[in-house]
Amino acid sequence: MDNITFKDIELSDSKWIRELFASKDYNSEDYNFTYQYLWRNTFKSKVARVGDLVLIQYNMEGRRSYLFPAGRAEDSQTADLLSSMLCQSSLLSDEGKLAFYGVLPSQLDFLERHFGGRFTAEQVRMGADYIYDAESLRTLKGKKYQAKRNFANGFRRNYNWKFEPITEENLEECLQMNDEWCRRNGCGENFWKANEFCAVRIALNNFKALGLDGGLLRVEGRVVAFTLGEKMNSDTLLVHIEKALTEYRGAYQAMSQEFLGYMEKTLRERENIPEDTPAFTLVNREDDSGDENLRKAKLEYHPIEIKEKYLISITKK
């Protein structure tokens, strides 16, 4: 196999990367073009197409690793690619190993079949995706959601509020709210918050090009919350961004509910989905980046799955 040539991830790569990712139908955030594009500067990411496989390289903090390749290739072709990479020293880590980040349990099975005894696996809790039942998250019905439901209903009772889809006309107001959120939450002192601030700006500035959907809440005309997402595979809505000003009690909970309801209606009309069929059954609200407060908040919404991911290191024979 010829040497693999990596390049920067650009908007022009969206079509072919989305098509190849879609062939596997993963509901992991990593296998989503928008996610990779928004965080490409943080992870120092580059991409290569190898036949019908997408290969993304990460170089965060000088440590080289890869997203496990995905696409239309047969397992034998994927195994051949990994074997070829192991023979190219320029693709290996400083320890001379081939490292993959965000590896899913099904991919561990593949590695066991093709590279058994030659790899180590370390679970990475901070990268695990939080997956929720869409109907439960949208309705907040039942005793276990009572606190969240009370917050959302309190917001609706206590404020003169309005929900709007995000459009070219109100994008600038969302950018301004993102600036305000960052000033209040110490983005300058926190690596992940600073990079999230940049990712939000990239998302808003490329809202149409990335094919995103979004919604915002106004109180007395002021934007106090917004969220961005997209349908990422056959059954899952991926929520990329969710921001609210916390002095508006219940804004986060109301924003989540309103956006999910909006997306159910919008996708049903856009994709001509029958009334008795849900537009999506799962919601992926991405990972917690190891932030304990964010982890607590995500757990309080009762995920039905915390998607396991692993850091894998493969050695030569």
mmCIF file of C-alpha atoms in Angstrom:
data_model
loop_
_atom_site.group_PDB
_atom_site.id
_atom_site.type_symbol
_atom_site.label_atom_id
_atom_site.label_comp_id
_atom_site.label_asym_id
_atom_site.label_seq_id
_atom_site.Cartn_x
_atom_site.Cartn_y
_atom_site.Cartn_z
ATOM 1 C CA MET A 1 0.000 0.000 0.000
ATOM 2 C CA ASP A 2 1.304 3.472 -0.897
ATOM 3 C CA ASN A 3 2.137 5.964 1.845
ATOM 4 C CA ILE A 4 -0.971 7.596 3.273
ATOM 5 C CA THR A 5 -1.289 11.328 2.651
ATOM 6 C CA PHE A 6 -3.184 13.326 5.257
ATOM 7 C CA LYS A 7 -4.698 16.759 4.724
ATOM 8 C CA ASP A 8 -6.565 19.358 6.768
ATOM 9 C CA ILE A 9 -10.293 18.693 7.246
ATOM 10 C CA GLU A 10 -12.231 21.190 5.123
ATOM 11 C CA LEU A 11 -15.896 21.897 4.479
ATOM 12 C CA SER A 12 -15.418 20.532 0.971
ATOM 13 C CA ASP A 13 -14.762 17.098 2.530
ATOM 14 C CA SER A 14 -18.254 16.942 4.027
ATOM 15 C CA LYS A 15 -19.973 14.943 1.288
ATOM 16 C CA TRP A 16 -17.552 12.040 0.959
ATOM 17 C CA ILE A 17 -16.834 11.756 4.683
ATOM 18 C CA ARG A 18 -20.547 11.763 5.556
ATOM 19 C CA GLU A 19 -21.257 9.116 2.917
ATOM 20 C CA LEU A 20 -18.562 6.767 4.202
ATOM 21 C CA PHE A 21 -19.427 7.332 7.860
ATOM 22 C CA ALA A 22 -23.103 6.668 7.057
ATOM 23 C CA SER A 23 -22.278 3.230 5.651
ATOM 24 C CA LYS A 24 -21.496 2.029 9.200
ATOM 25 C CA ASP A 25 -24.470 3.810 10.840
ATOM 26 C CA TYR A 26 -22.573 4.342 14.108
ATOM 27 C CA ASN A 27 -24.262 6.658 16.610
ATOM 28 C CA SER A 28 -20.944 7.727 18.130
ATOM 29 C CA GLU A 29 -20.121 11.441 17.976
ATOM 30 C CA ASP A 30 -16.698 10.628 16.505
ATOM 31 C CA TYR A 31 -18.272 9.328 13.297
ATOM 32 C CA ASN A 32 -19.924 12.603 12.452
ATOM 33 C CA PHE A 33 -18.416 15.123 10.045
ATOM 34 C CA THR A 34 -19.600 18.187 11.950
ATOM 35 C CA TYR A 35 -18.046 16.957 15.199
ATOM 36 C CA GLN A 36 -14.719 16.329 13.479
ATOM 37 C CA TYR A 37 -14.834 19.718 11.751
ATOM 38 C CA LEU A 38 -15.698 21.689 14.887
ATOM 39 C CA TRP A 39 -12.913 20.133 16.956
ATOM 40 C CA ARG A 40 -10.245 19.812 14.262
ATOM 41 C CA ASN A 41 -8.130 22.648 15.682
ATOM 42 C CA THR A 42 -8.272 21.275 19.234
ATOM 43 C CA PHE A 43 -7.271 17.759 18.205
ATOM 44 C CA LYS A 44 -4.917 18.941 15.406
ATOM 45 C CA SER A 45 -6.870 16.590 13.152
ATOM 46 C CA LYS A 46 -6.148 15.611 9.577
ATOM 47 C CA VAL A 47 -7.956 13.240 7.223
ATOM 48 C CA ALA A 48 -7.086 10.772 4.476
ATOM 49 C CA ARG A 49 -9.206 8.667 2.172
ATOM 50 C CA VAL A 50 -7.854 5.162 1.726
ATOM 51 C CA GLY A 51 -10.035 3.440 -0.844
ATOM 52 C CA ASP A 52 -13.512 3.481 0.694
ATOM 53 C CA LEU A 53 -12.287 4.153 4.219
ATOM 54 C CA VAL A 54 -12.058 7.426 6.179
ATOM 55 C CA LEU A 55 -8.910 7.681 8.281
ATOM 56 C CA ILE A 56 -8.618 10.604 10.698
ATOM 57 C CA GLN A 57 -5.358 11.377 12.451
ATOM 58 C CA TYR A 58 -5.178 13.212 15.790
ATOM 59 C CA ASN A 59 -2.062 15.032 16.998
ATOM 60 C CA MET A 60 -3.265 16.521 20.276
ATOM 61 C CA GLU A 61 -0.431 17.471 22.628
ATOM 62 C CA GLY A 62 2.017 15.916 20.176
ATOM 63 C CA ARG A 63 0.598 12.410 20.638
ATOM 64 C CA ARG A 64 -0.344 10.730 17.378
ATOM 65 C CA SER A 65 -3.457 8.555 17.276
ATOM 66 C CA TYR A 66 -6.290 7.759 14.876
ATOM 67 C CA LEU A 67 -10.024 7.300 14.704
ATOM 68 C CA PHE A 68 -10.655 3.659 13.863
ATOM 69 C CA PRO A 69 -11.222 3.631 10.073
ATOM 70 C CA ALA A 70 -14.801 3.456 8.826
ATOM 71 C CA GLY A 71 -16.391 3.114 5.428
ATOM 72 C CA ARG A 72 -17.598 0.625 2.856
ATOM 73 C CA ALA A 73 -14.519 -1.644 2.928
ATOM 74 C CA GLU A 74 -14.593 -5.310 3.886
ATOM 75 C CA ASP A 75 -13.039 -6.325 7.207
ATOM 76 C CA SER A 76 -10.103 -7.860 5.382
ATOM 77 C CA GLN A 77 -9.362 -4.521 3.705
ATOM 78 C CA THR A 78 -9.482 -2.711 7.045
ATOM 79 C CA ALA A 79 -7.106 -5.297 8.518
ATOM 80 C CA ASP A 80 -4.748 -4.820 5.552
ATOM 81 C CA LEU A 81 -4.784 -1.049 6.136
ATOM 82 C CA LEU A 82 -3.853 -1.435 9.802
ATOM 83 C CA SER A 83 -1.089 -3.900 8.938
ATOM 84 C CA SER A 84 0.297 -1.471 6.367
ATOM 85 C CA MET A 85 0.193 1.398 8.873
ATOM 86 C CA LEU A 86 2.187 -0.677 11.343
ATOM 87 C CA CYS A 87 4.974 -0.858 8.758
ATOM 88 C CA GLN A 88 5.190 2.938 8.356
ATOM 89 C CA SER A 89 7.150 4.416 11.239
ATOM 90 C CA SER A 90 5.910 7.931 10.450
ATOM 91 C CA LEU A 91 2.380 6.843 11.398
ATOM 92 C CA LEU A 92 3.263 5.310 14.739
ATOM 93 C CA SER A 93 3.389 6.825 18.213
ATOM 94 C CA ASP A 94 6.667 7.708 19.886
ATOM 95 C CA GLU A 95 6.575 4.244 21.480
ATOM 96 C CA GLY A 96 6.436 2.643 18.033
ATOM 97 C CA LYS A 97 2.810 1.562 18.390
ATOM 98 C CA LEU A 98 -0.304 2.221 16.335
ATOM 99 C CA ALA A 99 -2.799 4.045 18.567
ATOM 100 C CA PHE A 100 -6.548 4.476 18.051
ATOM 101 C CA TYR A 101 -8.752 6.734 20.192
ATOM 102 C CA GLY A 102 -12.504 6.332 20.661
ATOM 103 C CA VAL A 103 -12.604 2.650 19.710
ATOM 104 C CA LEU A 104 -16.060 1.084 20.133
ATOM 105 C CA PRO A 105 -16.803 -2.369 21.604
ATOM 106 C CA SER A 106 -17.713 -3.760 18.169
ATOM 107 C CA GLN A 107 -14.329 -2.610 16.899
ATOM 108 C CA LEU A 108 -12.644 -4.395 19.797
ATOM 109 C CA ASP A 109 -14.199 -7.592 18.464
ATOM 110 C CA PHE A 110 -12.640 -6.871 15.071
ATOM 111 C CA LEU A 111 -9.221 -6.291 16.656
ATOM 112 C CA GLU A 112 -9.483 -9.512 18.635
ATOM 113 C CA ARG A 113 -10.146 -11.456 15.442
ATOM 114 C CA HIS A 114 -7.374 -9.859 13.383
ATOM 115 C CA PHE A 115 -4.800 -8.655 15.936
ATOM 116 C CA GLY A 116 -5.455 -10.856 18.959
ATOM 117 C CA GLY A 117 -2.635 -10.790 21.486
ATOM 118 C CA ARG A 118 -1.065 -7.725 19.859
ATOM 119 C CA PHE A 119 -3.057 -4.858 21.343
ATOM 120 C CA THR A 120 -3.892 -3.290 24.688
ATOM 121 C CA ALA A 121 -7.195 -1.578 25.501
ATOM 122 C CA GLU A 122 -7.759 1.188 28.045
ATOM 123 C CA GLN A 123 -11.280 2.486 28.616
ATOM 124 C CA VAL A 124 -11.541 6.286 28.263
ATOM 125 C CA ARG A 125 -14.444 7.448 30.427
ATOM 126 C CA MET A 126 -14.155 11.147 29.494
ATOM 127 C CA GLY A 127 -14.861 10.316 25.845
ATOM 128 C CA ALA A 128 -17.980 8.203 26.442
ATOM 129 C CA ASP A 129 -21.142 9.429 24.696
ATOM 130 C CA TYR A 130 -24.379 9.855 26.637
ATOM 131 C CA ILE A 131 -27.288 8.232 24.779
ATOM 132 C CA TYR A 132 -30.892 8.926 25.786
ATOM 133 C CA ASP A 133 -34.352 7.712 24.899
ATOM 134 C CA ALA A 134 -35.695 10.491 22.687
ATOM 135 C CA GLU A 135 -39.324 10.320 23.817
ATOM 136 C CA SER A 136 -38.398 10.396 27.504
ATOM 137 C CA LEU A 137 -36.061 13.342 26.991
ATOM 138 C CA ARG A 138 -38.661 15.252 24.972
ATOM 139 C CA THR A 139 -41.630 14.714 27.306
ATOM 140 C CA LEU A 140 -39.843 14.399 30.684
ATOM 141 C CA LYS A 141 -42.707 12.208 31.822
ATOM 142 C CA GLY A 142 -42.474 10.055 34.935
ATOM 143 C CA LYS A 143 -41.200 10.380 38.471
ATOM 144 C CA LYS A 144 -37.487 10.225 37.663
ATOM 145 C CA TYR A 145 -37.811 13.305 35.434
ATOM 146 C CA GLN A 146 -39.937 15.289 37.887
ATOM 147 C CA ALA A 147 -37.167 17.707 38.874
ATOM 148 C CA LYS A 148 -36.245 18.445 35.249
ATOM 149 C CA ARG A 149 -39.906 18.816 34.331
ATOM 150 C CA ASN A 150 -40.434 21.251 37.205
ATOM 151 C CA PHE A 151 -37.500 23.392 36.042
ATOM 152 C CA ALA A 152 -38.788 23.489 32.453
ATOM 153 C CA ASN A 153 -42.349 24.283 33.495
ATOM 154 C CA GLY A 154 -41.108 26.920 35.929
ATOM 155 C CA PHE A 155 -39.248 28.661 33.128
ATOM 156 C CA ARG A 156 -42.391 28.739 31.007
ATOM 157 C CA ARG A 157 -44.438 30.095 33.916
ATOM 158 C CA ASN A 158 -42.041 32.734 35.168
ATOM 159 C CA TYR A 159 -40.761 34.351 31.974
ATOM 160 C CA ASN A 160 -42.189 35.999 28.885
ATOM 161 C CA TRP A 161 -40.452 33.555 26.559
ATOM 162 C CA LYS A 162 -40.445 32.525 22.920
ATOM 163 C CA PHE A 163 -38.814 29.674 20.968
ATOM 164 C CA GLU A 164 -37.369 30.332 17.502
ATOM 165 C CA PRO A 165 -35.527 28.142 15.006
ATOM 166 C CA ILE A 166 -32.012 29.443 14.374
ATOM 167 C CA THR A 167 -31.736 31.146 10.982
ATOM 168 C CA GLU A 168 -29.322 33.456 9.202
ATOM 169 C CA GLU A 169 -31.294 36.355 10.719
ATOM 170 C CA ASN A 170 -30.637 35.500 14.392
ATOM 171 C CA LEU A 171 -27.222 33.796 14.196
ATOM 172 C CA GLU A 172 -25.403 36.954 15.290
ATOM 173 C CA GLU A 173 -27.418 37.097 18.499
ATOM 174 C CA CYS A 174 -26.362 33.524 19.281
ATOM 175 C CA LEU A 175 -22.729 34.485 18.680
ATOM 176 C CA GLN A 176 -23.133 37.375 21.102
ATOM 177 C CA MET A 177 -24.694 35.092 23.718
ATOM 178 C CA ASN A 178 -21.807 32.644 23.273
ATOM 179 C CA ASP A 179 -19.387 35.519 23.970
ATOM 180 C CA GLU A 180 -21.338 36.370 27.129
ATOM 181 C CA TRP A 181 -21.420 32.729 28.263
ATOM 182 C CA CYS A 182 -17.671 32.488 27.807
ATOM 183 C CA ARG A 183 -16.970 35.650 29.815
ATOM 184 C CA ARG A 184 -19.078 34.359 32.675
ATOM 185 C CA ASN A 185 -17.670 30.830 32.710
ATOM 186 C CA GLY A 186 -13.955 31.471 32.666
ATOM 187 C CA CYS A 187 -13.094 30.241 29.206
ATOM 188 C CA GLY A 188 -9.708 31.932 29.465
ATOM 189 C CA GLU A 189 -8.719 29.703 32.407
ATOM 190 C CA ASN A 190 -10.083 26.360 31.171
ATOM 191 C CA PHE A 191 -8.696 24.488 28.152
ATOM 192 C CA TRP A 192 -11.894 22.639 27.233
ATOM 193 C CA LYS A 193 -14.197 25.638 27.749
ATOM 194 C CA ALA A 194 -11.927 27.809 25.605
ATOM 195 C CA ASN A 195 -11.924 25.238 22.832
ATOM 196 C CA GLU A 196 -15.666 24.708 23.147
ATOM 197 C CA PHE A 197 -16.155 28.460 22.742
ATOM 198 C CA CYS A 198 -14.183 28.273 19.477
ATOM 199 C CA ALA A 199 -16.138 25.194 18.339
ATOM 200 C CA VAL A 200 -19.436 27.007 18.933
ATOM 201 C CA ARG A 201 -18.269 29.982 16.890
ATOM 202 C CA ILE A 202 -17.205 27.683 14.040
ATOM 203 C CA ALA A 203 -20.604 25.955 14.164
ATOM 204 C CA LEU A 204 -22.562 29.209 14.090
ATOM 205 C CA ASN A 205 -20.383 30.792 11.410
ATOM 206 C CA ASN A 206 -20.832 27.697 9.215
ATOM 207 C CA PHE A 207 -24.388 26.874 10.276
ATOM 208 C CA LYS A 208 -25.815 26.508 6.773
ATOM 209 C CA ALA A 209 -22.751 24.877 5.196
ATOM 210 C CA LEU A 210 -22.707 22.208 7.911
ATOM 211 C CA GLY A 211 -26.422 21.502 7.477
ATOM 212 C CA LEU A 212 -27.159 22.105 11.132
ATOM 213 C CA ASP A 213 -30.495 22.653 12.828
ATOM 214 C CA GLY A 214 -30.857 24.881 15.846
ATOM 215 C CA GLY A 215 -33.227 26.608 18.193
ATOM 216 C CA LEU A 216 -33.109 29.471 20.663
ATOM 217 C CA LEU A 217 -35.118 30.849 23.555
ATOM 218 C CA ARG A 218 -35.834 34.532 24.045
ATOM 219 C CA VAL A 219 -36.967 36.223 27.219
ATOM 220 C CA GLU A 220 -38.319 39.735 26.699
ATOM 221 C CA GLY A 221 -36.628 39.657 23.291
ATOM 222 C CA ARG A 222 -33.187 38.657 24.600
ATOM 223 C CA VAL A 223 -31.550 35.380 23.515
ATOM 224 C CA VAL A 224 -30.975 33.439 26.756
ATOM 225 C CA ALA A 225 -30.388 29.910 25.414
ATOM 226 C CA PHE A 226 -29.619 28.132 22.160
ATOM 227 C CA THR A 227 -28.806 24.662 20.915
ATOM 228 C CA LEU A 228 -27.429 23.101 17.724
ATOM 229 C CA GLY A 229 -27.788 19.567 16.422
ATOM 230 C CA GLU A 230 -28.434 17.278 13.485
ATOM 231 C CA LYS A 231 -29.746 13.829 12.705
ATOM 232 C CA MET A 232 -26.547 11.803 12.546
ATOM 233 C CA ASN A 233 -27.685 8.317 11.500
ATOM 234 C CA SER A 234 -30.799 6.240 10.987
ATOM 235 C CA ASP A 235 -32.194 6.614 14.514
ATOM 236 C CA THR A 236 -30.161 9.200 16.442
ATOM 237 C CA LEU A 237 -30.271 12.969 16.873
ATOM 238 C CA LEU A 238 -26.857 14.373 17.827
ATOM 239 C CA VAL A 239 -26.918 17.486 20.024
ATOM 240 C CA HIS A 240 -23.631 19.326 19.478
ATOM 241 C CA ILE A 241 -24.181 22.494 21.485
ATOM 242 C CA GLU A 242 -26.451 23.538 24.354
ATOM 243 C CA LYS A 243 -25.924 26.899 26.063
ATOM 244 C CA ALA A 244 -28.058 28.920 28.486
ATOM 245 C CA LEU A 245 -27.670 31.882 30.828
ATOM 246 C CA THR A 246 -28.151 30.366 34.259
ATOM 247 C CA GLU A 247 -29.926 33.322 35.864
ATOM 248 C CA TYR A 248 -32.930 32.232 33.771
ATOM 249 C CA ARG A 249 -33.898 29.310 35.951
ATOM 250 C CA GLY A 250 -35.024 26.306 33.927
ATOM 251 C CA ALA A 251 -33.664 27.630 30.618
ATOM 252 C CA TYR A 252 -31.511 24.556 29.968
ATOM 253 C CA GLN A 253 -34.386 22.153 30.595
ATOM 254 C CA ALA A 254 -36.874 24.161 28.531
ATOM 255 C CA MET A 255 -34.362 24.597 25.713
ATOM 256 C CA SER A 256 -33.800 20.856 25.494
ATOM 257 C CA GLN A 257 -37.522 20.078 25.428
ATOM 258 C CA GLU A 258 -38.412 22.752 22.893
ATOM 259 C CA PHE A 259 -35.579 21.790 20.538
ATOM 260 C CA LEU A 260 -36.418 18.086 20.588
ATOM 261 C CA GLY A 261 -40.065 18.846 19.878
ATOM 262 C CA TYR A 262 -39.054 21.161 17.049
ATOM 263 C CA MET A 263 -36.723 18.532 15.554
ATOM 264 C CA GLU A 264 -39.368 15.805 15.741
ATOM 265 C CA LYS A 265 -41.753 17.989 13.726
ATOM 266 C CA THR A 266 -39.098 19.342 11.351
ATOM 267 C CA LEU A 267 -37.554 15.975 10.472
ATOM 268 C CA ARG A 268 -40.977 14.393 10.045
ATOM 269 C CA GLU A 269 -41.864 17.018 7.438
ATOM 270 C CA ARG A 270 -38.423 17.115 5.816
ATOM 271 C CA GLU A 271 -38.082 13.345 5.444
ATOM 272 C CA ASN A 272 -41.790 12.648 4.893
ATOM 273 C CA ILE A 273 -41.924 10.318 7.907
ATOM 274 C CA PRO A 274 -45.340 8.753 8.662
ATOM 275 C CA GLU A 275 -47.144 10.009 11.754
ATOM 276 C CA ASP A 276 -46.891 6.634 13.527
ATOM 277 C CA THR A 277 -43.096 6.489 13.075
ATOM 278 C CA PRO A 278 -40.743 8.565 15.259
ATOM 279 C CA ALA A 279 -38.294 10.818 13.428
ATOM 280 C CA PHE A 280 -35.575 9.581 15.806
ATOM 281 C CA THR A 281 -35.586 7.265 18.803
ATOM 282 C CA LEU A 282 -32.270 8.159 20.430
ATOM 283 C CA VAL A 283 -30.486 11.377 21.379
ATOM 284 C CA ASN A 284 -26.692 11.550 21.666
ATOM 285 C CA ARG A 285 -25.646 14.487 23.857
ATOM 286 C CA GLU A 286 -21.916 13.823 23.327
ATOM 287 C CA ASP A 287 -19.322 13.305 26.073
ATOM 288 C CA ASP A 288 -18.479 15.151 29.285
ATOM 289 C CA SER A 289 -14.759 15.824 28.579
ATOM 290 C CA GLY A 290 -14.019 14.646 32.109
ATOM 291 C CA ASP A 291 -15.773 17.671 33.662
ATOM 292 C CA GLU A 292 -17.403 16.479 36.904
ATOM 293 C CA ASN A 293 -20.179 19.096 36.856
ATOM 294 C CA LEU A 294 -21.058 18.283 33.258
ATOM 295 C CA ARG A 295 -20.964 14.556 34.041
ATOM 296 C CA LYS A 296 -23.387 15.071 36.925
ATOM 297 C CA ALA A 297 -25.729 17.108 34.716
ATOM 298 C CA LYS A 298 -25.733 14.486 31.969
ATOM 299 C CA LEU A 299 -26.329 11.630 34.400
ATOM 300 C CA GLU A 300 -29.316 13.465 35.900
ATOM 301 C CA TYR A 301 -31.119 13.032 32.566
ATOM 302 C CA HIS A 302 -30.889 9.228 32.942
ATOM 303 C CA PRO A 303 -29.014 8.010 29.850
ATOM 304 C CA ILE A 304 -30.004 4.580 28.604
ATOM 305 C CA GLU A 305 -26.411 4.013 27.497
ATOM 306 C CA ILE A 306 -23.028 5.498 28.290
ATOM 307 C CA LYS A 307 -21.224 4.445 25.148
ATOM 308 C CA GLU A 308 -17.922 2.811 26.022
ATOM 309 C CA LYS A 309 -14.819 3.934 24.157
ATOM 310 C CA TYR A 310 -11.242 2.757 24.355
ATOM 311 C CA LEU A 311 -7.699 3.842 23.641
ATOM 312 C CA ILE A 312 -6.031 1.019 21.722
ATOM 313 C CA SER A 313 -2.345 0.425 21.086
ATOM 314 C CA ILE A 314 -1.323 -2.203 18.509
ATOM 315 C CA THR A 315 2.229 -3.527 18.327
ATOM 316 C CA LYS A 316 4.117 -5.011 15.407
ATOM 317 C CA LYS A 317 4.552 -8.766 15.210
#
